[in-house]
Short mmCIF file of C-alpha atoms in Angstrom, two decimals:
data_model
loop_
_atom_site.label_atom_id
_atom_site.label_comp_id
_atom_site.label_asym_id
_atom_site.label_seq_id
_atom_site.Cartn_x
_atom_site.Cartn_y
_atom_site.Cartn_z
CA MET D 1 27.63 33.66 32.81
CA SER D 2 24.94 35.03 30.53
CA ASN D 3 25.27 38.62 29.48
CA TYR D 4 21.86 40.23 29.13
CA PHE D 5 23.31 43.57 28.44
CA SER D 6 24.22 42.99 24.86
CA MET D 7 20.51 43.86 24.61
CA GLU D 8 19.32 47.45 24.68
CA ALA D 9 19.18 48.72 28.28
CA PHE D 10 16.52 51.38 28.72
CA ASP D 11 14.26 52.91 31.31
CA TYR D 12 10.90 54.68 31.39
CA ASP D 13 12.12 58.03 30.09
CA ASP D 14 13.80 56.32 27.12
CA ILE D 15 10.57 54.82 25.77
CA GLN D 16 7.59 56.25 23.89
CA LEU D 17 4.64 54.07 22.94
CA VAL D 18 3.35 54.35 19.37
CA PRO D 19 -0.37 55.15 18.88
CA ASN D 20 -2.75 52.84 17.05
CA LYS D 21 -6.09 53.65 15.38
CA GLY D 22 -8.66 54.48 18.05
CA VAL D 23 -11.84 52.43 18.42
CA ILE D 24 -13.59 54.21 21.31
CA LYS D 25 -15.37 57.56 21.25
CA SER D 26 -14.46 58.58 24.79
CA ARG D 27 -11.71 57.46 27.14
CA SER D 28 -14.41 56.84 29.74
CA GLU D 29 -15.30 53.70 27.74
CA ALA D 30 -11.85 52.20 28.40
CA ASP D 31 -11.66 49.45 31.02
CA THR D 32 -8.61 49.67 33.31
CA SER D 33 -9.53 46.70 35.51
CA VAL D 34 -7.15 43.81 36.07
CA LYS D 35 -7.58 40.35 37.55
CA PHE D 36 -4.88 39.55 40.08
CA GLY D 37 -5.29 36.30 41.95
CA SER D 38 -8.95 35.52 42.46
CA ARG D 39 -10.05 39.16 42.50
CA THR D 40 -10.51 41.92 39.96
CA PHE D 41 -9.27 45.41 40.80
CA LYS D 42 -10.18 48.67 39.12
CA LEU D 43 -6.58 49.66 38.42
CA PRO D 44 -3.26 47.79 37.91
CA VAL D 45 -1.67 49.94 40.61
CA VAL D 46 -0.68 49.06 44.17
CA PRO D 47 0.89 51.37 46.77
CA ALA D 48 4.34 50.22 47.85
CA ASN D 49 4.32 48.04 50.96
CA MET D 50 6.36 50.60 52.88
CA GLU D 51 5.59 52.03 56.29
CA SER D 52 5.72 55.56 54.86
CA VAL D 53 3.13 54.71 52.16
CA ILE D 54 0.48 52.42 53.67
CA ASN D 55 -1.11 51.77 57.05
CA GLU D 56 -4.18 49.93 58.30
CA ASP D 57 -6.66 52.75 57.65
CA LEU D 58 -5.48 53.20 54.07
CA ALA D 59 -5.52 49.43 53.49
CA ILE D 60 -9.16 49.34 54.57
CA TRP D 61 -10.06 52.24 52.25
CA LEU D 62 -8.26 50.65 49.29
CA ALA D 63 -9.92 47.25 49.82
CA LYS D 64 -13.36 48.85 50.17
CA ASN D 65 -12.85 50.73 46.90
CA ASP D 66 -11.62 47.75 44.83
CA TYR D 67 -7.94 48.62 44.80
CA TYR D 68 -5.19 46.09 45.49
CA TYR D 69 -2.93 46.74 48.46
CA VAL D 70 -0.09 45.01 50.29
CA MET D 71 0.31 45.81 53.98
CA HIS D 72 3.92 46.31 55.08
CA ARG D 73 5.74 43.89 57.40
CA PHE D 74 7.29 46.35 59.83
CA GLN D 75 4.91 45.77 62.73
CA PRO D 76 4.94 41.97 62.70
CA GLU D 77 3.12 41.60 65.98
CA LYS D 78 0.04 43.31 64.50
CA ARG D 79 -0.33 41.19 61.36
CA LEU D 80 -2.58 38.49 62.78
CA ALA D 81 -5.00 41.04 64.20
CA PHE D 82 -4.88 42.94 60.90
CA VAL D 83 -5.95 39.88 58.89
CA GLN D 84 -8.71 39.15 61.38
CA LYS D 85 -9.98 42.75 61.25
CA MET D 86 -10.05 42.79 57.46
CA HIS D 87 -12.07 39.59 57.43
CA GLU D 88 -14.46 40.92 60.10
CA LEU D 89 -15.06 43.88 57.78
CA GLY D 90 -15.73 41.54 54.87
CA LEU D 91 -12.56 42.65 53.10
CA PHE D 92 -9.63 40.75 51.64
CA ALA D 93 -6.37 40.57 53.60
CA SER D 94 -3.00 41.14 51.93
CA ILE D 95 0.14 41.07 54.07
CA SER D 96 3.93 40.94 53.79
CA VAL D 97 6.39 38.52 55.36
CA GLY D 98 10.16 38.20 55.45
CA ILE D 99 12.39 35.16 55.72
CA LYS D 100 13.58 35.22 59.34
CA ASP D 101 12.95 32.18 61.53
CA ALA D 102 10.11 33.94 63.37
CA GLU D 103 8.18 34.20 60.11
CA TYR D 104 7.75 30.43 60.01
CA ASP D 105 6.17 30.62 63.44
CA PHE D 106 3.84 33.33 62.14
CA ILE D 107 2.75 31.16 59.20
CA ASP D 108 2.06 28.34 61.68
CA GLN D 109 0.02 30.77 63.78
CA LEU D 110 -2.10 31.71 60.77
CA VAL D 111 -2.81 28.03 60.16
CA GLU D 112 -3.54 27.22 63.81
CA THR D 113 -6.01 30.10 64.16
CA ASN D 114 -7.53 29.46 60.71
CA THR D 115 -6.70 33.05 59.81
CA ILE D 116 -5.96 32.70 56.12
CA PRO D 117 -4.98 35.86 54.20
CA GLU D 118 -6.01 35.95 50.57
CA TYR D 119 -2.64 37.42 49.57
CA ILE D 120 0.89 37.16 50.98
CA THR D 121 3.96 38.93 49.61
CA ILE D 122 7.45 37.73 50.51
CA ASP D 123 9.17 41.10 50.77
CA VAL D 124 12.97 40.77 50.53
CA ALA D 125 15.45 43.18 48.97
CA HIS D 126 17.28 40.33 47.20
CA GLY D 127 14.54 37.86 46.38
CA HIS D 128 16.59 35.46 44.25
CA SER D 129 17.68 33.55 47.32
CA ILE D 130 17.61 30.00 48.62
CA TYR D 131 15.90 31.34 51.73
CA VAL D 132 13.11 32.96 49.72
CA ILE D 133 12.63 29.67 47.85
CA LYS D 134 12.47 27.84 51.19
CA MET D 135 9.81 30.27 52.43
CA ILE D 136 7.79 29.86 49.21
CA HIS D 137 7.74 26.09 49.73
CA TYR D 138 6.66 26.51 53.35
CA ILE D 139 3.85 28.96 52.66
CA LYS D 140 2.45 26.99 49.73
CA GLU D 141 2.53 23.82 51.83
CA LYS D 142 0.76 25.43 54.80
CA LEU D 143 -1.49 27.92 52.96
CA PRO D 144 -2.05 26.47 49.48
CA GLU D 145 -5.05 28.70 48.72
CA THR D 146 -3.23 31.96 49.46
CA PHE D 147 -2.01 33.90 46.41
CA LEU D 148 1.73 34.25 46.95
CA THR D 149 3.94 36.93 45.44
CA ALA D 150 7.73 36.71 45.88
CA GLY D 151 10.46 39.24 45.27
CA ASN D 152 12.23 41.41 44.62
CA ILE D 153 14.15 40.11 41.62
CA ALA D 154 15.84 41.31 38.43
CA THR D 155 16.53 38.39 36.08
CA PRO D 156 14.72 35.71 34.05
CA GLU D 157 16.50 33.00 36.07
CA ALA D 158 15.02 34.42 39.24
CA VAL D 159 11.53 34.50 37.74
CA ARG D 160 11.77 30.87 36.67
CA GLU D 161 13.16 29.66 40.00
CA LEU D 162 10.57 31.46 42.13
CA GLU D 163 7.71 30.38 39.87
CA ASN D 164 8.95 26.78 39.89
CA ALA D 165 9.14 26.91 43.69
CA GLY D 166 5.44 27.76 43.77
CA ALA D 167 5.16 31.56 43.69
CA ASP D 168 1.93 32.74 42.05
CA ALA D 169 3.53 36.05 41.02
CA THR D 170 6.95 37.67 41.13
CA LYS D 171 7.97 41.25 41.85
CA VAL D 172 10.61 42.85 39.61
CA GLY D 173 12.81 45.72 40.73
CA VAL D 174 16.03 45.98 42.72
CA GLY D 175 16.75 49.50 43.82
CA PRO D 176 15.05 51.69 41.19
CA GLY D 177 12.85 53.51 43.72
CA LYS D 178 13.23 57.19 44.56
CA ALA D 179 14.09 56.47 48.20
CA CYS D 180 16.47 53.61 47.34
CA ILE D 181 20.25 53.93 47.09
CA THR D 182 21.07 50.25 46.54
CA LYS D 183 22.90 50.93 43.27
CA LEU D 184 25.06 53.57 44.97
CA LYS D 185 25.82 51.46 48.05
CA THR D 186 26.32 48.09 46.38
CA GLY D 187 26.80 48.59 42.64
CA PHE D 188 23.87 46.25 41.95
CA GLY D 189 20.29 46.77 40.86
CA THR D 190 17.88 47.80 38.13
CA GLY D 191 18.14 51.54 38.70
CA GLY D 192 18.36 53.15 35.25
CA TRP D 193 17.19 50.04 33.35
CA GLN D 194 14.14 48.94 35.34
CA LEU D 195 11.88 48.87 32.29
CA ALA D 196 14.35 46.73 30.33
CA ALA D 197 14.60 44.37 33.32
CA LEU D 198 10.81 44.07 33.35
CA ARG D 199 10.78 43.29 29.63
CA MET D 200 13.48 40.67 30.08
CA CYS D 201 11.72 39.01 33.02
CA SER D 202 8.39 38.98 31.20
CA LYS D 203 9.92 36.76 28.52
CA ALA D 204 10.53 34.07 31.14
CA ALA D 205 7.37 34.55 33.20
CA SER D 206 4.37 32.26 32.97
CA LYS D 207 2.64 33.96 35.91
CA PRO D 208 1.88 37.61 36.74
CA LEU D 209 4.63 40.17 37.31
CA ILE D 210 4.57 43.22 39.56
CA ALA D 211 6.78 46.07 38.36
CA ASP D 212 8.19 47.68 41.51
CA GLY D 213 9.97 51.02 41.45
CA GLY D 214 11.07 53.72 39.07
CA ILE D 215 7.59 55.08 38.33
CA ARG D 216 7.78 58.87 38.04
CA HIS D 217 4.81 59.72 35.80
CA ASN D 218 1.36 58.25 35.18
CA GLY D 219 2.40 57.27 31.65
CA ASP D 220 4.95 54.91 33.19
CA ILE D 221 2.06 52.70 34.31
CA ALA D 222 1.09 52.10 30.68
CA LYS D 223 4.74 51.47 29.78
CA SER D 224 4.94 48.88 32.57
CA VAL D 225 1.85 47.12 31.23
CA ARG D 226 3.35 47.15 27.72
CA PHE D 227 6.46 45.39 28.95
CA GLY D 228 4.69 42.69 30.92
CA ALA D 229 3.44 43.98 34.26
CA SER D 230 0.08 42.83 35.60
CA MET D 231 0.40 45.20 38.54
CA VAL D 232 2.56 48.30 39.11
CA MET D 233 3.86 49.07 42.61
CA ILE D 234 4.29 52.79 43.27
CA GLY D 235 6.01 54.46 46.22
CA SER D 236 6.84 58.17 46.04
CA MET D 237 3.88 59.09 43.81
CA LEU D 238 1.46 57.51 46.28
CA ALA D 239 3.15 58.96 49.35
CA GLY D 240 2.46 62.47 50.58
CA HIS D 241 -1.32 62.19 50.70
CA GLU D 242 -3.72 63.07 53.46
CA GLU D 243 -4.09 59.34 54.17
CA SER D 244 -0.34 58.61 54.00
CA PRO D 245 1.41 57.67 57.27
CA GLY D 246 4.29 60.22 57.18
CA ASN D 247 4.36 63.37 59.33
CA VAL D 248 3.26 66.69 57.83
CA ILE D 249 6.07 69.25 57.65
CA LYS D 250 5.76 72.91 56.57
CA ILE D 251 8.74 74.73 55.08
CA ASP D 252 8.55 78.31 53.76
CA GLY D 253 4.78 78.09 53.49
CA LYS D 254 4.82 74.82 51.55
CA THR D 255 3.48 71.54 52.95
CA TYR D 256 5.35 68.23 52.70
CA LYS D 257 5.14 64.73 54.11
CA GLN D 258 7.90 62.36 55.11
CA TYR D 259 8.79 59.49 52.81
CA TRP D 260 11.45 56.91 53.57
CA GLY D 261 12.73 53.68 52.10
CA SER D 262 12.27 50.30 53.74
CA ALA D 263 16.06 49.92 53.96
CA SER D 264 16.61 53.42 55.36
CA GLU D 265 18.04 54.38 58.73
CA VAL D 266 14.60 55.71 59.70
CA GLN D 267 13.00 52.30 59.09
CA LYS D 268 15.81 50.26 60.64
CA GLY D 269 16.15 52.51 63.68
CA ALA D 270 19.94 52.40 63.32
CA TYR D 271 22.59 53.05 60.67
CA ARG D 272 23.37 49.52 59.53
CA ASN D 273 23.18 48.03 56.05
CA VAL D 274 21.42 51.18 54.92
CA GLU D 275 20.29 51.14 51.28
CA GLY D 276 17.50 53.69 51.53
CA LYS D 277 16.98 57.32 52.46
CA GLN D 278 14.40 59.68 53.88
CA MET D 279 13.02 62.61 51.89
CA LEU D 280 10.16 65.03 51.81
CA VAL D 281 7.46 64.79 49.13
CA PRO D 282 4.91 67.51 48.36
CA TYR D 283 1.57 67.19 50.14
CA ARG D 284 -0.90 65.94 47.52
CA GLY D 285 -4.33 66.01 49.17
CA SER D 286 -6.56 62.96 48.97
CA ILE D 287 -5.21 59.73 47.51
CA SER D 288 -8.62 59.22 45.90
CA ASP D 289 -7.97 62.14 43.55
CA THR D 290 -4.54 60.81 42.59
CA LEU D 291 -5.88 57.31 41.87
CA THR D 292 -8.72 58.80 39.80
CA GLU D 293 -6.22 60.80 37.76
CA MET D 294 -4.10 57.66 37.25
CA GLN D 295 -7.17 55.81 36.04
CA GLU D 296 -8.16 58.58 33.64
CA ASP D 297 -4.65 58.79 32.21
CA LEU D 298 -4.55 55.01 31.80
CA GLN D 299 -7.91 55.16 30.02
CA SER D 300 -6.33 57.65 27.62
CA SER D 301 -3.42 55.23 27.15
CA ILE D 302 -5.88 52.49 26.21
CA SER D 303 -7.51 54.84 23.71
CA TYR D 304 -4.14 55.66 22.13
CA ALA D 305 -3.36 51.93 22.03
CA GLY D 306 -6.41 51.41 19.81
CA GLY D 307 -8.32 49.17 22.21
CA ARG D 308 -10.90 48.97 24.95
CA ASP D 309 -8.91 47.43 27.81
CA LEU D 310 -5.38 46.90 29.11
CA ASN D 311 -4.66 44.09 26.66
CA ALA D 312 -4.43 46.65 23.85
CA ILE D 313 -1.43 48.33 25.51
CA LYS D 314 0.49 45.04 25.54
CA LEU D 315 0.45 44.95 21.73
CA VAL D 316 1.62 48.44 20.74
CA ASP D 317 4.94 49.26 19.13
CA TYR D 318 7.42 51.47 20.93
CA VAL D 319 10.35 53.77 20.21
CA ILE D 320 13.62 53.81 22.14
CA VAL D 321 13.98 57.57 22.13
CA LYS D 322 17.57 57.87 23.34
CA ASN D 323 18.78 55.77 20.40
CA THR D 324 16.01 56.72 17.97
CA ILE D 325 15.41 53.02 17.22
CA MET D 326 11.85 51.98 16.47
CA ASN D 327 10.86 48.50 17.46
CA GLY D 328 7.96 46.25 18.10
CA ASP D 329 8.63 43.19 20.19
CA TYR D 330 12.23 42.38 19.37
#
């Protein structure tokens, strides 16, 4: 067995990026766009494909405004109609699937009706699995033009295996999310060292990575890009908005919205194999304002990195603050 953990294990709060000489006069000159698949999006950020974070209306708004999205898989009977509606609106379709037997029938249905989504994400808690690999093979055989992301995973071996099976991107993160209790229930996961896991996986990756979970501040987006992420999936920070699906709840004059994990009792409808929880997040107004703030902060990150686009962030040095060790790309 390989032991990764002779290496430095660290997370977002343990890292500070080191500034380089600036080359732009204003942060507004910085380009935060990223190409993912065949499309270019204005920000390397995607709302988590959770029922408490995204719904059809928000997916439409995101697609219309050049943001990437992944629709959740928790209303499987509506997915075909969703793809068709997005295409009728002239928008790209991005959906999630699992690995149950019925999902193979759904892929067949997409083929038979010539309803081809531009993006599919295989959304499984433990993505380094023979059944995920089997599903990758099936989707790429039936829908070769669809950009396929597979996850979630935590190791370089998993990245290599899923890429070799045909995945166009992999999603890194097992249990680091705010609504996830995988590490408490199972003892496994990337909670507490998600950023180190991303760095490790990026060394093995030849295709794009999505960093999924553990994002608590806008600066964590830049840190994710530095350590290899093409896209950053965000849950709790993109929940709680006017457009978010959760119910509005008022307590002592303060307004909140519901937020729950995909492996929670709320999502499952019963207490079985629960690895997630429900919580309340502060009401945040319009998601447009939050995404604009994320973009502006990322533009500042690019300025500090001494560049004009996201590539500059990938090259900066960093400090492991908890151990006061300065490093580049060791």
